[in-house]
Amino acid sequence: MRDSELEQLAAKVGRALQNAGLSLVTAESCTGGWVGEAVTAIAGSSDWFDRGFVTYSNAAKREVLGIAAATLDQFGAVSEETAREMALGALKHSRAQISVAVTGIAGPGGGSADKPVGTVCFAWANNDTALRSERHVLPGDRTEVRRQSVVIALRGIIAISSENQTARA
């Protein structure tokens, strides 16, 4: 599937990471590896993409990324708290300096009053202790929610890469 917006954003991610001398790790749930697929579609991405974790189940989030059971019990898999732990866990279990985490409810089922379908939480982290997260409620069907999530994730990587480069200058 060719998607020029995703290709352009992923290429921009690559340039930002290369300019900052950084590499990326992804931790994905509802996007199922789509962020990793977008960045590895760019030729030369092996220079700046370290690895990706697809941790769809809570067990995988705990076992692979080290998410605390208490976090999942208290806040749920779809929460900024979980996304932040995913981003930090991805950094800890990789050689990358920047991470992105995505966890959400793409639908069509699974939503609730507090977390309707389309709720997606994101986190971005770097080894310089920058950590930020966001919660979005995205419109559309399952594919549209997932695609919008990839766009948000890629834009956040560009932002944190630029912040990191500015901080080091």
CSV table of N, CA and C in Angstrom, one decimal:
chain,number,residue,atom,x,y,z
A,1,MET,N,0.8,-1.2,0.0
A,1,MET,CA,0.0,0.0,0.0
A,1,MET,C,0.9,1.2,0.0
A,2,ARG,N,0.7,2.1,-1.0
A,2,ARG,CA,1.5,3.3,-1.1
A,2,ARG,C,0.8,4.4,-0.5
A,3,ASP,N,1.4,5.2,0.4
A,3,ASP,CA,0.8,6.3,1.1
A,3,ASP,C,1.8,7.4,1.1
A,4,SER,N,1.7,8.4,0.3
A,4,SER,CA,2.7,9.4,0.1
A,4,SER,C,2.9,10.2,1.4
A,5,GLU,N,1.8,10.5,2.2
A,5,GLU,CA,2.0,11.3,3.4
A,5,GLU,C,2.9,10.5,4.4
A,6,LEU,N,2.6,9.2,4.5
A,6,LEU,CA,3.5,8.4,5.5
A,6,LEU,C,4.9,8.3,4.9
A,7,GLU,N,5.1,8.1,3.7
A,7,GLU,CA,6.4,8.1,3.1
A,7,GLU,C,7.2,9.4,3.3
A,8,GLN,N,6.5,10.5,3.2
A,8,GLN,CA,7.2,11.8,3.4
A,8,GLN,C,7.5,12.0,4.8
A,9,LEU,N,6.6,11.6,5.7
A,9,LEU,CA,6.9,11.8,7.2
A,9,LEU,C,8.0,10.8,7.6
A,10,ALA,N,8.0,9.6,7.1
A,10,ALA,CA,9.0,8.6,7.5
A,10,ALA,C,10.4,9.1,7.0
A,11,ALA,N,10.4,9.7,5.8
A,11,ALA,CA,11.7,10.2,5.3
A,11,ALA,C,12.2,11.3,6.1
A,12,LYS,N,11.2,12.2,6.6
A,12,LYS,CA,11.6,13.3,7.4
A,12,LYS,C,12.1,12.8,8.8
A,13,VAL,N,11.5,11.7,9.3
A,13,VAL,CA,12.0,11.1,10.5
A,13,VAL,C,13.4,10.7,10.3
A,14,GLY,N,13.7,10.0,9.2
A,14,GLY,CA,15.1,9.5,9.0
A,14,GLY,C,16.1,10.7,8.9
A,15,ARG,N,15.7,11.7,8.2
A,15,ARG,CA,16.6,12.9,8.2
A,15,ARG,C,16.8,13.5,9.5
A,16,ALA,N,15.8,13.6,10.3
A,16,ALA,CA,15.9,14.2,11.7
A,16,ALA,C,16.8,13.4,12.6
A,17,LEU,N,16.6,12.1,12.5
A,17,LEU,CA,17.4,11.2,13.3
A,17,LEU,C,18.8,11.2,12.9
A,18,GLN,N,19.1,11.1,11.6
A,18,GLN,CA,20.5,11.2,11.1
A,18,GLN,C,21.1,12.5,11.4
A,19,ASN,N,20.4,13.6,11.3
A,19,ASN,CA,21.0,14.9,11.6
A,19,ASN,C,21.4,15.0,13.1
A,20,ALA,N,20.6,14.3,13.9
A,20,ALA,CA,20.8,14.3,15.4
A,20,ALA,C,21.8,13.2,15.8
A,21,GLY,N,22.1,12.3,14.9
A,21,GLY,CA,23.0,11.2,15.2
A,21,GLY,C,22.3,10.2,16.2
A,22,LEU,N,21.0,10.0,16.0
A,22,LEU,CA,20.2,9.1,16.9
A,22,LEU,C,19.6,8.0,16.2
A,23,SER,N,19.2,7.0,16.9
A,23,SER,CA,18.4,5.9,16.4
A,23,SER,C,17.1,5.7,17.1
A,24,LEU,N,16.2,5.0,16.5
A,24,LEU,CA,14.8,4.9,16.9
A,24,LEU,C,14.4,3.5,17.3
A,25,VAL,N,13.6,3.3,18.3
A,25,VAL,CA,13.0,2.1,18.6
A,25,VAL,C,11.5,2.4,18.8
A,26,THR,N,10.6,1.4,18.3
A,26,THR,CA,9.2,1.6,18.4
A,26,THR,C,8.6,0.5,19.4
A,27,ALA,N,7.5,0.9,20.1
A,27,ALA,CA,6.8,0.0,20.9
A,27,ALA,C,5.3,0.2,20.5
A,28,GLU,N,4.7,-0.8,19.8
A,28,GLU,CA,3.4,-0.6,19.3
A,28,GLU,C,2.4,-1.6,19.7
A,29,SER,N,1.2,-1.2,19.9
A,29,SER,CA,0.1,-2.1,20.2
A,29,SER,C,-0.9,-2.0,19.1
A,30,CYS,N,-1.8,-1.0,19.2
A,30,CYS,CA,-2.9,-1.0,18.2
A,30,CYS,C,-2.5,-0.8,16.8
A,31,THR,N,-1.3,-0.2,16.6
A,31,THR,CA,-0.8,0.0,15.2
A,31,THR,C,-0.1,-1.3,14.6
A,32,GLY,N,0.1,-2.3,15.5
A,32,GLY,CA,0.6,-3.6,15.0
A,32,GLY,C,1.9,-3.6,14.2
A,33,GLY,N,2.8,-2.6,14.4
A,33,GLY,CA,4.0,-2.5,13.7
A,33,GLY,C,4.0,-1.6,12.5
A,34,TRP,N,2.9,-0.9,12.3
A,34,TRP,CA,2.8,0.0,11.2
A,34,TRP,C,3.8,1.2,11.2
A,35,VAL,N,4.1,1.7,12.4
A,35,VAL,CA,5.1,2.7,12.5
A,35,VAL,C,6.5,2.2,12.0
A,36,GLY,N,6.8,1.0,12.5
A,36,GLY,CA,8.0,0.3,12.1
A,36,GLY,C,8.0,0.1,10.6
A,37,GLU,N,6.9,-0.3,10.0
A,37,GLU,CA,6.8,-0.6,8.6
A,37,GLU,C,7.0,0.7,7.8
A,38,ALA,N,6.4,1.8,8.3
A,38,ALA,CA,6.6,3.1,7.6
A,38,ALA,C,8.0,3.5,7.6
A,39,VAL,N,8.7,3.4,8.7
A,39,VAL,CA,10.1,3.9,8.7
A,39,VAL,C,11.1,2.9,7.9
A,40,THR,N,10.8,1.6,8.0
A,40,THR,CA,11.7,0.7,7.2
A,40,THR,C,11.4,0.7,5.7
A,41,ALA,N,10.3,1.4,5.3
A,41,ALA,CA,10.1,1.5,3.9
A,41,ALA,C,11.1,2.5,3.3
A,42,ILE,N,11.8,3.3,4.1
A,42,ILE,CA,12.7,4.3,3.6
A,42,ILE,C,14.1,3.6,3.5
A,43,ALA,N,14.6,3.7,2.3
A,43,ALA,CA,16.0,3.2,2.0
A,43,ALA,C,17.0,3.8,2.9
A,44,GLY,N,17.8,3.0,3.5
A,44,GLY,CA,18.8,3.5,4.4
A,44,GLY,C,18.4,3.5,5.9
A,45,SER,N,17.2,3.1,6.1
A,45,SER,CA,16.7,3.2,7.5
A,45,SER,C,17.5,2.4,8.5
A,46,SER,N,18.2,1.4,8.0
A,46,SER,CA,19.0,0.6,9.0
A,46,SER,C,20.1,1.5,9.6
A,47,ASP,N,20.4,2.7,9.1
A,47,ASP,CA,21.3,3.6,9.7
A,47,ASP,C,20.7,4.3,11.0
A,48,TRP,N,19.4,4.3,11.1
A,48,TRP,CA,18.7,5.1,12.2
A,48,TRP,C,17.6,4.4,12.8
A,49,PHE,N,17.2,3.2,12.4
A,49,PHE,CA,16.1,2.4,13.0
A,49,PHE,C,16.7,1.2,13.7
A,50,ASP,N,16.6,1.1,15.0
A,50,ASP,CA,17.2,0.0,15.7
A,50,ASP,C,16.3,-1.3,15.7
A,51,ARG,N,15.1,-1.1,16.2
A,51,ARG,CA,14.2,-2.3,16.3
A,51,ARG,C,12.8,-1.8,16.6
A,52,GLY,N,11.9,-2.7,16.5
A,52,GLY,CA,10.5,-2.4,16.9
A,52,GLY,C,9.9,-3.6,17.7
A,53,PHE,N,9.1,-3.2,18.7
A,53,PHE,CA,8.4,-4.2,19.5
A,53,PHE,C,6.9,-4.1,19.2
A,54,VAL,N,6.3,-5.2,18.9
A,54,VAL,CA,4.8,-5.2,18.8
A,54,VAL,C,4.3,-6.0,20.0
A,55,THR,N,3.7,-5.2,21.0
A,55,THR,CA,3.3,-5.8,22.2
A,55,THR,C,1.8,-5.6,22.3
A,56,TYR,N,1.1,-6.4,21.7
A,56,TYR,CA,-0.4,-6.3,21.6
A,56,TYR,C,-1.1,-6.7,22.9
A,57,SER,N,-0.7,-7.8,23.5
A,57,SER,CA,-1.3,-8.2,24.7
A,57,SER,C,-0.7,-7.6,25.9
A,58,ASN,N,-1.4,-7.6,27.0
A,58,ASN,CA,-0.9,-7.1,28.3
A,58,ASN,C,0.3,-7.9,28.7
A,59,ALA,N,0.2,-9.2,28.5
A,59,ALA,CA,1.3,-10.1,28.9
A,59,ALA,C,2.6,-9.7,28.1
A,60,ALA,N,2.5,-9.4,26.8
A,60,ALA,CA,3.6,-9.0,26.0
A,60,ALA,C,4.2,-7.7,26.5
A,61,LYS,N,3.3,-6.8,26.9
A,61,LYS,CA,3.7,-5.5,27.4
A,61,LYS,C,4.6,-5.7,28.7
A,62,ARG,N,4.1,-6.6,29.6
A,62,ARG,CA,4.8,-6.9,30.8
A,62,ARG,C,6.2,-7.6,30.5
A,63,GLU,N,6.1,-8.7,29.7
A,63,GLU,CA,7.2,-9.5,29.5
A,63,GLU,C,8.3,-8.9,28.6
A,64,VAL,N,7.9,-8.2,27.6
A,64,VAL,CA,8.9,-7.7,26.6
A,64,VAL,C,9.4,-6.3,27.0
A,65,LEU,N,8.5,-5.4,27.5
A,65,LEU,CA,8.9,-4.1,27.8
A,65,LEU,C,9.0,-3.8,29.3
A,66,GLY,N,8.6,-4.7,30.1
A,66,GLY,CA,8.7,-4.5,31.5
A,66,GLY,C,7.6,-3.6,32.1
A,67,ILE,N,6.5,-3.5,31.5
A,67,ILE,CA,5.4,-2.6,32.0
A,67,ILE,C,4.9,-3.2,33.4
A,68,ALA,N,4.8,-2.4,34.3
A,68,ALA,CA,4.4,-2.9,35.7
A,68,ALA,C,2.9,-3.3,35.6
A,69,ALA,N,2.7,-4.5,36.2
A,69,ALA,CA,1.3,-5.0,36.3
A,69,ALA,C,0.4,-4.0,37.0
A,70,ALA,N,0.9,-3.3,38.0
A,70,ALA,CA,0.2,-2.3,38.7
A,70,ALA,C,-0.3,-1.1,37.8
A,71,THR,N,0.5,-0.8,36.8
A,71,THR,CA,0.2,0.3,35.9
A,71,THR,C,-1.0,-0.2,35.0
A,72,LEU,N,-0.9,-1.4,34.5
A,72,LEU,CA,-2.0,-2.0,33.7
A,72,LEU,C,-3.2,-2.1,34.5
A,73,ASP,N,-3.1,-2.6,35.7
A,73,ASP,CA,-4.3,-2.8,36.6
A,73,ASP,C,-5.0,-1.4,36.9
A,74,GLN,N,-4.2,-0.4,37.2
A,74,GLN,CA,-4.7,0.8,37.7
A,74,GLN,C,-5.2,1.7,36.5
A,75,PHE,N,-4.4,1.8,35.4
A,75,PHE,CA,-4.7,2.7,34.3
A,75,PHE,C,-5.2,2.0,33.1
A,76,GLY,N,-4.9,0.7,32.9
A,76,GLY,CA,-5.3,0.0,31.7
A,76,GLY,C,-4.3,0.1,30.6
A,77,ALA,N,-4.4,-0.8,29.6
A,77,ALA,CA,-3.4,-0.8,28.5
A,77,ALA,C,-3.5,0.5,27.7
A,78,VAL,N,-4.7,1.1,27.6
A,78,VAL,CA,-4.8,2.3,26.8
A,78,VAL,C,-4.8,3.5,27.8
A,79,SER,N,-3.6,4.0,28.1
A,79,SER,CA,-3.5,5.1,29.0
A,79,SER,C,-2.1,5.7,28.7
A,80,GLU,N,-2.0,7.0,29.1
A,80,GLU,CA,-0.7,7.7,28.9
A,80,GLU,C,0.3,7.1,29.8
A,81,GLU,N,-0.1,6.6,31.0
A,81,GLU,CA,0.8,6.0,31.9
A,81,GLU,C,1.5,4.7,31.3
A,82,THR,N,0.6,3.9,30.7
A,82,THR,CA,1.2,2.7,30.0
A,82,THR,C,2.0,3.1,28.8
A,83,ALA,N,1.6,4.1,28.0
A,83,ALA,CA,2.4,4.5,26.9
A,83,ALA,C,3.7,5.0,27.3
A,84,ARG,N,3.8,5.7,28.4
A,84,ARG,CA,5.1,6.2,28.9
A,84,ARG,C,6.0,5.1,29.3
A,85,GLU,N,5.4,4.1,30.0
A,85,GLU,CA,6.2,2.9,30.4
A,85,GLU,C,6.7,2.1,29.2
A,86,MET,N,5.8,2.1,28.2
A,86,MET,CA,6.2,1.4,26.9
A,86,MET,C,7.4,2.1,26.3
A,87,ALA,N,7.3,3.4,26.2
A,87,ALA,CA,8.4,4.1,25.6
A,87,ALA,C,9.7,4.0,26.3
A,88,LEU,N,9.7,4.0,27.6
A,88,LEU,CA,10.9,3.8,28.5
A,88,LEU,C,11.4,2.4,28.4
A,89,GLY,N,10.5,1.4,28.4
A,89,GLY,CA,10.8,0.0,28.3
A,89,GLY,C,11.5,-0.3,27.0
A,90,ALA,N,11.0,0.3,25.9
A,90,ALA,CA,11.6,0.1,24.6
A,90,ALA,C,13.0,0.7,24.6
A,91,LEU,N,13.3,1.8,25.2
A,91,LEU,CA,14.6,2.3,25.2
A,91,LEU,C,15.5,1.4,26.0
A,92,LYS,N,15.0,0.9,27.2
A,92,LYS,CA,15.8,0.1,28.0
A,92,LYS,C,16.2,-1.2,27.3
A,93,HIS,N,15.3,-1.7,26.5
A,93,HIS,CA,15.6,-3.0,25.8
A,93,HIS,C,16.1,-2.9,24.4
A,94,SER,N,16.7,-1.8,24.1
A,94,SER,CA,17.3,-1.5,22.8
A,94,SER,C,18.6,-0.8,22.9
A,95,ARG,N,19.1,-0.4,21.7
A,95,ARG,CA,20.3,0.4,21.7
A,95,ARG,C,20.0,1.8,21.2
A,96,ALA,N,18.7,2.1,21.0
A,96,ALA,CA,18.2,3.3,20.5
A,96,ALA,C,18.3,4.4,21.5
A,97,GLN,N,18.2,5.7,21.0
A,97,GLN,CA,18.2,6.8,21.9
A,97,GLN,C,16.9,7.5,22.0
A,98,ILE,N,16.0,7.2,21.0
A,98,ILE,CA,14.7,7.8,20.9
A,98,ILE,C,13.7,6.7,20.7
A,99,SER,N,12.5,6.8,21.5
A,99,SER,CA,11.5,5.8,21.3
A,99,SER,C,10.1,6.5,21.1
A,100,VAL,N,9.2,5.7,20.5
A,100,VAL,CA,7.8,6.1,20.4
A,100,VAL,C,7.0,4.9,20.8
A,101,ALA,N,5.9,5.1,21.5
A,101,ALA,CA,5.0,4.1,21.9
A,101,ALA,C,3.6,4.5,21.6
A,102,VAL,N,2.8,3.5,21.1
A,102,VAL,CA,1.4,3.7,20.7
A,102,VAL,C,0.6,2.6,21.3
A,103,THR,N,-0.5,3.0,21.9
A,103,THR,CA,-1.5,2.0,22.5
A,103,THR,C,-2.9,2.6,22.4
A,104,GLY,N,-3.8,1.8,21.9
A,104,GLY,CA,-5.1,2.4,21.8
A,104,GLY,C,-6.2,1.4,21.4
A,105,ILE,N,-7.4,1.9,21.1
A,105,ILE,CA,-8.6,1.1,20.8
A,105,ILE,C,-9.0,1.5,19.4
A,106,ALA,N,-8.6,0.7,18.4
A,106,ALA,CA,-8.8,1.0,17.0
A,106,ALA,C,-10.3,0.7,16.6
A,107,GLY,N,-10.9,-0.2,17.3
A,107,GLY,CA,-12.3,-0.6,17.0
A,107,GLY,C,-12.4,-1.7,16.1
A,108,PRO,N,-13.6,-2.1,15.7
A,108,PRO,CA,-14.8,-1.4,15.9
A,108,PRO,C,-15.4,-1.5,17.3
A,109,GLY,N,-14.9,-2.6,18.0
A,109,GLY,CA,-15.4,-2.8,19.4
A,109,GLY,C,-14.3,-2.4,20.4
A,110,GLY,N,-14.6,-2.7,21.7
A,110,GLY,CA,-13.6,-2.5,22.7
A,110,GLY,C,-13.6,-1.2,23.4
A,111,GLY,N,-14.5,-0.2,23.0
A,111,GLY,CA,-14.5,1.1,23.6
A,111,GLY,C,-15.4,1.1,24.9
A,112,SER,N,-15.3,2.2,25.6
A,112,SER,CA,-16.1,2.4,26.8
A,112,SER,C,-16.4,3.9,26.9
A,113,ALA,N,-17.2,4.2,27.9
A,113,ALA,CA,-17.5,5.7,28.1
A,113,ALA,C,-16.3,6.5,28.3
A,114,ASP,N,-15.4,6.0,29.1
A,114,ASP,CA,-14.1,6.6,29.5
A,114,ASP,C,-13.1,6.6,28.3
A,115,LYS,N,-13.1,5.5,27.6
A,115,LYS,CA,-12.2,5.3,26.5
A,115,LYS,C,-12.9,4.8,25.3
A,116,PRO,N,-13.5,5.7,24.5
A,116,PRO,CA,-14.3,5.3,23.4
A,116,PRO,C,-13.4,4.8,22.3
A,117,VAL,N,-14.0,4.1,21.3
A,117,VAL,CA,-13.2,3.6,20.1
A,117,VAL,C,-12.6,4.8,19.5
A,118,GLY,N,-11.3,4.7,19.2
A,118,GLY,CA,-10.5,5.8,18.6
A,118,GLY,C,-9.6,6.5,19.6
A,119,THR,N,-9.7,6.0,20.9
A,119,THR,CA,-8.8,6.5,21.9
A,119,THR,C,-7.4,5.9,21.7
A,120,VAL,N,-6.4,6.7,21.5
A,120,VAL,CA,-5.1,6.3,21.3
A,120,VAL,C,-4.1,7.1,22.2
A,121,CYS,N,-3.2,6.5,22.9
A,121,CYS,CA,-2.3,7.1,23.7
A,121,CYS,C,-0.9,6.9,23.1
A,122,PHE,N,-0.1,8.0,23.2
A,122,PHE,CA,1.2,8.0,22.6
A,122,PHE,C,2.2,8.5,23.6
A,123,ALA,N,3.5,8.0,23.5
A,123,ALA,CA,4.6,8.6,24.3
A,123,ALA,C,5.8,8.5,23.5
A,124,TRP,N,6.7,9.5,23.7
A,124,TRP,CA,8.0,9.7,23.1
A,124,TRP,C,9.0,9.9,24.2
A,125,ALA,N,10.1,9.2,24.1
A,125,ALA,CA,11.2,9.4,25.1
A,125,ALA,C,12.5,9.4,24.4
A,126,ASN,N,13.5,10.0,25.1
A,126,ASN,CA,14.9,9.9,24.7
A,126,ASN,C,15.7,9.6,25.9
A,127,ASN,N,17.0,9.3,25.6
A,127,ASN,CA,17.9,9.0,26.7
A,127,ASN,C,18.3,10.2,27.5
A,128,ASP,N,18.0,11.4,27.1
A,128,ASP,CA,18.3,12.6,27.8
A,128,ASP,C,17.2,12.9,28.8
A,129,THR,N,16.4,11.9,29.1
A,129,THR,CA,15.2,12.0,30.1
A,129,THR,C,14.0,12.8,29.6
A,130,ALA,N,14.0,13.2,28.3
A,130,ALA,CA,12.8,13.8,27.9
A,130,ALA,C,11.7,12.7,27.7
A,131,LEU,N,10.5,13.0,28.2
A,131,LEU,CA,9.4,12.0,28.1
A,131,LEU,C,8.1,12.9,28.0
A,132,ARG,N,7.4,12.6,27.0
A,132,ARG,CA,6.1,13.3,26.8
A,132,ARG,C,5.1,12.3,26.3
A,133,SER,N,3.8,12.6,26.6
A,133,SER,CA,2.7,11.7,26.2
A,133,SER,C,1.5,12.5,25.8
A,134,GLU,N,0.7,11.9,25.0
A,134,GLU,CA,-0.6,12.6,24.6
A,134,GLU,C,-1.7,11.5,24.5
A,135,ARG,N,-2.9,12.0,24.6
A,135,ARG,CA,-4.1,11.1,24.4
A,135,ARG,C,-4.9,11.8,23.3
A,136,HIS,N,-5.3,11.0,22.3
A,136,HIS,CA,-6.2,11.5,21.3
A,136,HIS,C,-7.4,10.6,21.2
A,137,VAL,N,-8.5,11.2,20.7
A,137,VAL,CA,-9.7,10.4,20.3
A,137,VAL,C,-9.9,10.7,18.9
A,138,LEU,N,-9.5,9.7,18.1
A,138,LEU,CA,-9.5,9.8,16.6
A,138,LEU,C,-10.7,9.3,15.9
A,139,PRO,N,-11.2,10.0,14.9
A,139,PRO,CA,-12.4,9.6,14.2
A,139,PRO,C,-12.1,8.5,13.2
A,140,GLY,N,-13.1,7.8,12.7
A,140,GLY,CA,-13.0,6.9,11.6
A,140,GLY,C,-13.1,5.5,12.0
A,141,ASP,N,-12.9,4.6,10.9
A,141,ASP,CA,-12.9,3.2,11.1
A,141,ASP,C,-11.6,2.7,11.6
A,142,ARG,N,-11.4,1.4,11.8
A,142,ARG,CA,-10.2,0.8,12.3
A,142,ARG,C,-9.0,1.2,11.6
A,143,THR,N,-9.0,1.1,10.3
A,143,THR,CA,-7.9,1.5,9.4
A,143,THR,C,-7.6,3.0,9.6
A,144,GLU,N,-8.6,3.8,9.6
A,144,GLU,CA,-8.4,5.3,9.7
A,144,GLU,C,-7.7,5.6,11.0
A,145,VAL,N,-8.2,5.0,12.1
A,145,VAL,CA,-7.7,5.3,13.4
A,145,VAL,C,-6.2,4.9,13.5
A,146,ARG,N,-5.9,3.7,12.9
A,146,ARG,CA,-4.5,3.2,13.0
A,146,ARG,C,-3.6,4.1,12.1
A,147,ARG,N,-4.1,4.5,10.9
A,147,ARG,CA,-3.3,5.3,10.1
A,147,ARG,C,-3.0,6.7,10.7
A,148,GLN,N,-4.0,7.3,11.3
A,148,GLN,CA,-3.8,8.6,11.9
A,148,GLN,C,-2.9,8.5,13.1
A,149,SER,N,-2.9,7.3,13.8
A,149,SER,CA,-2.0,7.1,14.9
A,149,SER,C,-0.5,7.0,14.4
A,150,VAL,N,-0.3,6.4,13.2
A,150,VAL,CA,1.1,6.4,12.7
A,150,VAL,C,1.5,7.8,12.3
A,151,VAL,N,0.6,8.6,11.8
A,151,VAL,CA,1.0,10.0,11.5
A,151,VAL,C,1.4,10.7,12.7
A,152,ILE,N,0.6,10.6,13.8
A,152,ILE,CA,0.9,11.3,15.0
A,152,ILE,C,2.2,10.8,15.6
A,153,ALA,N,2.4,9.5,15.6
A,153,ALA,CA,3.7,8.9,16.1
A,153,ALA,C,4.9,9.5,15.3
A,154,LEU,N,4.8,9.5,14.0
A,154,LEU,CA,5.9,10.0,13.2
A,154,LEU,C,6.2,11.5,13.5
A,155,ARG,N,5.1,12.3,13.5
A,155,ARG,CA,5.3,13.7,13.8
A,155,ARG,C,6.0,13.9,15.2
A,156,GLY,N,5.6,13.1,16.2
A,156,GLY,CA,6.2,13.2,17.5
A,156,GLY,C,7.7,12.8,17.5
A,157,ILE,N,8.0,11.9,16.7
A,157,ILE,CA,9.5,11.5,16.6
A,157,ILE,C,10.3,12.6,16.0
A,158,ILE,N,9.7,13.3,15.0
A,158,ILE,CA,10.4,14.4,14.4
A,158,ILE,C,10.6,15.5,15.4
A,159,ALA,N,9.6,15.8,16.2
A,159,ALA,CA,9.6,16.8,17.2
A,159,ALA,C,10.7,16.5,18.3
A,160,ILE,N,10.6,15.3,18.8
A,160,ILE,CA,11.6,15.0,19.9
A,160,ILE,C,13.0,14.9,19.4
A,161,SER,N,13.2,14.5,18.1
A,161,SER,CA,14.5,14.4,17.5
A,161,SER,C,15.1,15.8,17.4
A,162,SER,N,14.2,16.8,17.0
A,162,SER,CA,14.7,18.2,16.8
A,162,SER,C,15.0,18.8,18.2
A,163,GLU,N,14.1,18.5,19.2
A,163,GLU,CA,14.4,19.0,20.6
A,163,GLU,C,15.7,18.4,21.1
A,164,ASN,N,16.0,17.1,20.8
A,164,ASN,CA,17.2,16.5,21.3
A,164,ASN,C,18.4,17.2,20.7
A,165,GLN,N,18.3,17.4,19.4
A,165,GLN,CA,19.4,18.0,18.7
A,165,GLN,C,19.7,19.5,19.2
A,166,THR,N,18.6,20.2,19.4
A,166,THR,CA,18.7,21.6,20.0
A,166,THR,C,19.3,21.6,21.4
A,167,ALA,N,18.9,20.6,22.2
A,167,ALA,CA,19.5,20.5,23.5
A,167,ALA,C,21.0,20.2,23.5
A,168,ARG,N,21.4,19.5,22.5
A,168,ARG,CA,22.8,19.1,22.5
A,168,ARG,C,23.7,20.2,21.9
A,169,ALA,N,23.1,21.1,21.2
A,169,ALA,CA,23.8,22.2,20.5
A,169,ALA,C,24.4,23.2,21.5
